[in-house]
Amino acid sequence: MDLREVGYDDRDWINLAQDRDRWRAYNCHLAPSWMPQLEQLIENIKIETSHKEFRIWLTSTPSPYFPVYILQNGSKMTVEPPRGIKANLLRAHMSQVPEFQDFLLSDNEKVPAFKMLLFSLCLFHGVCLERRKFGPLGFNIPYEFTDGDLRICISQLHMFLMEYLEVPFKVLLYTAGEINYGGRVTDDWDRRCIMFMLRDYYKAEVVSEKYIFDKNGVYHQLAPDAMLDDFLYYIRSLPLNDDPELFGLHPNADISYAMRETSSCLATLLELQPRVVGGAAQSQEEVASSLAKTINEEIPDVFDLDAISAKYPVMYEESLNTVLVQEVLRYNRLIVIIHSSLQELLNALKGIVVMSAALEDMSESLFTNRVPALWANRAYPSLKPLSSWVNDLKARLQFLNEWIEKGIPPVFWISGFYFPQAFLTGTLQNFARKYVVSIDAIDFGFKVLTESPKKRPDDGCCIWGLFLEGARWDSDEKILAESKPKELYTDMPVIWLLPEANRIPPPTGIYECPVYKTLTRAGTLSTTGHSTNYVVTIEIPSDKEQSHWIKRGVALICALDF
């Protein structure tokens, strides 16, 4: 927006600052290009000549474009949605349930079932909203479920109960899970999670006075003759702090949530800190220069692509040769940009060349132990800080060096690949060409090994380097098991990926576990319909139903954030 749109020019703004009127600007986040002008206008206001009752009222959602100067010098008031199951249930029953008060007070035989399913649906809505605070353990993508989603589900519940003789759970599951809530979901794994969660709240057992929703019995159904005031009284008696078990998560999820909240709070505080100059600026220059020299020395030179191509030529029988050359090409591009940018930064710090904005951002990133954006844009996905990122890059290059010098390894470090999907495709292609089978008809079978093999298997490949989040591998029972207290991530043993033609996965005894490159799990949507962060699905032996681990948010991760 612009001041001229409301009838003021820059001079009128100064005049306006001297009377008692208040100037308002709503939804500042929708005008990011105008934010610098707003900051300048406010800076130019002279407090001495302004009326003592003059105020500026600005509204905005959290936005990186909103001027920090205004935040530092203004009074801030935030309006946040209710947090916690108790607050969400209370809000739903006070704002949406009263619309059906006449029906609830009637003598219709469907009223008891409607009351119980209504409470169950409101609880499901609260669980969906609160799972987001656990980050990727809750949902890969934090969806903005609204009161409108709950409202339409309540209306459909009422409509279907009146139209059918029995409760049509199949219809309710489809409309609520696939259309209303599922319509917002863009990730297939999140959709799977929501559908399994909804089945706990839309089922015949829920329509019972004795039904409880959690192991501790805190959340339960009320009597069929309970009134709205009874539900409100019961909801107000619920605990403020929610047990992760109510969401289907392990108690360790609270630790992950607390760590995320702390990191977010500290990052916000750092952003709001004023930029100091003087001695601190000089120390930043010294630290950036020292780190630039160290990293420049530690990162090796580019691979000799011609020599590698000669040693590992393109072969019909061995597709992994092509995979190796492609990996070398990708890492060479990254190495070139690292060395060239570091040398430019060192020259800029010495005053040989002009310090550009990109080099200045790079210097600040080195000082704050963050991976420079110039490198991250050319690199593989990673959440590691700079020091760990450099060590990880060196380990990846060492993995490729050993492959080049010693030949194809018996076990592959899956986390060391720049693009692991190409490696998996190459393994399938080897099998397809060896047995003259269409590659479209081949899928991986999986076997968790007790020890690392010394020899490369005849078919398929063995991989290591994966981390389990949300569960652990029980080496004694050789099945998926619950995490130990305070143990957020555990190492996964070596897994043998064995291609099979026309494979039919076992119906029970496994958990279809997605593999992601980073802990974020979310990524841009690729042409395959999967996130670019997604790698493959691995079947892990389990003695529990899949729904248990799905609600736990169990996944395999290639690289952690430390």
PDB file of C-alpha atoms in Angstrom, residues 10 45 52 115 157 160 187 193 200 230 263 298 318 346 380 438 440 453-454 481 558:
ATOM      1  CA  ASP A  10       4.851  12.715   2.354  1.00  0.00           C
ATOM      2  CA  ILE A  45       8.891  11.540  12.625  1.00  0.00           C
ATOM      3  CA  LYS A  52       1.589  13.329  22.724  1.00  0.00           C
ATOM      4  CA  LYS A 115     -22.803 -35.972  20.877  1.00  0.00           C
ATOM      5  CA  LEU A 157     -21.712 -35.647  10.530  1.00  0.00           C
ATOM      6  CA  PHE A 160     -25.180 -38.321   7.370  1.00  0.00           C
ATOM      7  CA  ASP A 187       2.404 -35.106   1.131  1.00  0.00           C
ATOM      8  CA  CYS A 193      -0.892 -40.481   8.911  1.00  0.00           C
ATOM      9  CA  ASP A 200      -9.196 -43.854  16.023  1.00  0.00           C
ATOM     10  CA  ASP A 230     -21.327 -30.872  31.176  1.00  0.00           C
ATOM     11  CA  SER A 263      16.241 -22.996  18.761  1.00  0.00           C
ATOM     12  CA  GLU A 298      41.002 -28.841   4.282  1.00  0.00           C
ATOM     13  CA  GLU A 318      27.647 -52.045 -14.598  1.00  0.00           C
ATOM     14  CA  LEU A 346      40.237 -13.561   1.388  1.00  0.00           C
ATOM     15  CA  TYR A 380      23.240 -31.449  -1.283  1.00  0.00           C
ATOM     16  CA  SER A 438      11.705 -54.771 -17.398  1.00  0.00           C
ATOM     17  CA  ASP A 440       9.337 -51.142 -14.236  1.00  0.00           C
ATOM     18  CA  PRO A 453      29.409 -58.138   4.629  1.00  0.00           C
ATOM     19  CA  LYS A 454      32.989 -58.305   3.396  1.00  0.00           C
ATOM     20  CA  ALA A 481      11.050 -51.393  18.983  1.00  0.00           C
ATOM     21  CA  CYS A 558      20.305 -40.044   5.952  1.00  0.00           C
TER      22      CYS A 558
END
